[in-house]
């Protein structure tokens, strides 16, 4: 069994992302599965530290991300300081020896808080506050260090391939670290070349140069962390990130109108849909066969108020429509979400939640917006909030969200986060046709007719009329109304309409399958159950492997809340809620709906995701009697 | 306006466009005239009520769609324009029209005017301007002049007025016109031109609020308005791109006149491609034939998307 955790770190905008993609794709093309996530300070190429931490394995899923990695590739001295505690005993760290003499203080892009903390630590430990000192400290902790003079190596290689300009040479640092990493992983150079070609895209000449760099540099390293012999994967695999998986899920799910206003970490979702235009279609009908491809409207609006309003308008026209944003944008969308409830229009809102109130931590993760998703929008109205646990689930959930918005004519908040958005994976390709696309058909008349769009129906669902298609005349309205869609405040009508709308909740609860409400893992008779929601899933599942007898309840449908199911799973068990916020929101939610109180909560709100090791730590402390466990690991 | 909206059948009358319930405005409210004019235009153009969509926000003015027998959406305060744009882009064969007040379209929804103009979506905006917030009982609207004190205000207005047509012109609206609601016939004439215009059209219609704006009354407006039709040689149409600068300059001169309010078409340019045309040429040639609302997305529950071709560059 092969399982290697790794990290690539360096200055933001100087090729860390490219290096990570090269490495992921290289390992992937050798038949392995990979997954990991990108962490970064804003999106500015200003030299702040950014890194990718992940795992390679010969199976899917590769297991959770722990607190330390086995292989660390540091593109600069800054990275050494950032990750001084992140390499495991017996692991290997690669760094540039030319920076040995640089002091901690000289890296102005390291947070001053970190500089103070590390200085103090170095003083206590008697470590010299330089890159060399940091490296020596790592060695003292059992880390093998591979030091290379990066610039000298590149100069030598440059002479062989005919590149001498220092600026040009510095652009090869990413390839250098990847080649060193690949050598350490025992990966044949041809796979590195594939990674290079994939990551650099169309730039032919640059690709050739980088391939030569990779070949030359690879020869310099003889140590091995692992030997990744090329293997034949068991399934068709796909390389993508979370933003892309959800974006494609919506396209497969029939979404053809996408409006957005740029905001991290959501933008790559609509932008991927835009880049992929027009979409190839199956020859399902004569018309589609002739067209080969279909389009979608991807519209960058002037703000989020417009983004969701445009999606609402498109929904009224009959298109499956969606918008994507994060917390600040959703705040602007609140009033329209409420309108969708009253006017009965279905829109998918993918919430790529990030950390903190206000602008907060724009590029960091957190599960802070659970309550906000549930309660957003004034007044009472049915909506759906669905939280996905991992990248695969998020793809399928995006299709389901599109179905539900269309069918129930309600806002559907698909709750995902920064962690997932920047999760990159080489994984088994999903079965894109395993989720049915369920499209309610509109009523179509022969002759023009006035109709009641808000007829009082048993299941609460509106009859489907579409402008220009149904030959129907009707009014859509945000005020309380009569069946015709005109304002009506008659007390009896108000109650009737209210009841009718709220009946959708029962309908949805009846029709949505249990596996979309909660998922339970572990022994049926577990006496302790870890309860969580969202993207903590891979980490909890991984930790569960080391916690025999412990169960895990993953909450998926958060609104309407499947109280009975949850009660059935939790009654009589000890519960530990694990989640990425301060107030342990899901524990309060469960108590509100089921009366079951948490026996313990483990929370993390430092802008970093919960790791598999965090989960183990949480359980251990819980077992010792701690009731509130605050997790703090910073990887 | 798109050709598909014209139906060959017995021509409808204004009466055919009346909905089931009567208007609820204060007697004498300017908004009645606009409604009347609109019904006339719909009849004249024989608009298909099942393909015509009126979109409004919130305000006395925004109630108008409830009195009209077409498909409509009475949305929330300020968001009618983006809602209408989404609707129109999802199905460009629809005839889409926004109606709203000065508060709705130029205060709370102001940013959407800027966004709309830049796109030049083929739709029409009717600004029912009374310079106050009628529905919330007479507070200052964005078009109320500085220092004016209509009766609901306890102090003179400390805000200066904005000029909605200047804003619209600067944003890129390709049809800019003005009307006066008590002159129903003329208002109908201008609305009709706006509907027929290819591109984003806006008509500012002075529409006195008889209950709260006791200063900008019928008498006040009638002292100031005049019709451009009577100006010899007035031609607001851009016939050639080279004329655009000149035509805009002349429009601006009229729009800025503080004393005399020109009614009529101030600027019209159909040479600017609509957003729908831009989309078809830049994104998807099939867009006019297969816009989002018309596309089949599944066949027997199976997505029509060829996932494996879509993601071909990502499969290993
Ligand atoms: C978000 C929001 N804020 C405030 C209001 C209250 N409100 C309703 S209508 C209106 C102003 C309407 O003025 P205008 O658009 O000029 O229309 P008029 O009534 O004058 O025709 C306001 C402020 C609201 N409905 N929604
Ligand atoms: S308050 Fe003013 S705008 Fe509203 S209906 Fe009455 S007169 Fe018309
Ligand atoms: Mg007004």
Tab-separated table of C-alpha atoms and ligand atoms in Angstrom, chain B residues 101-103 128 130-134, ligand 3:
chain	number	residue	atom	x	y	z
B	101	UNK	CA	-40.397	54.699	-9.883
B	102	UNK	CA	-37.548	57.149	-9.523
B	103	UNK	CA	-36.711	55.645	-6.130
B	128	UNK	CA	-42.406	56.717	-13.720
B	130	UNK	CA	-42.695	61.772	-9.485
B	131	UNK	CA	-39.571	62.850	-7.583
B	132	UNK	CA	-40.928	61.395	-4.356
B	133	UNK	CA	-41.396	58.019	-2.747
B	134	UNK	CA	-45.132	57.732	-3.173
C	3	LIG	MG1	-41.400	57.982	-7.061
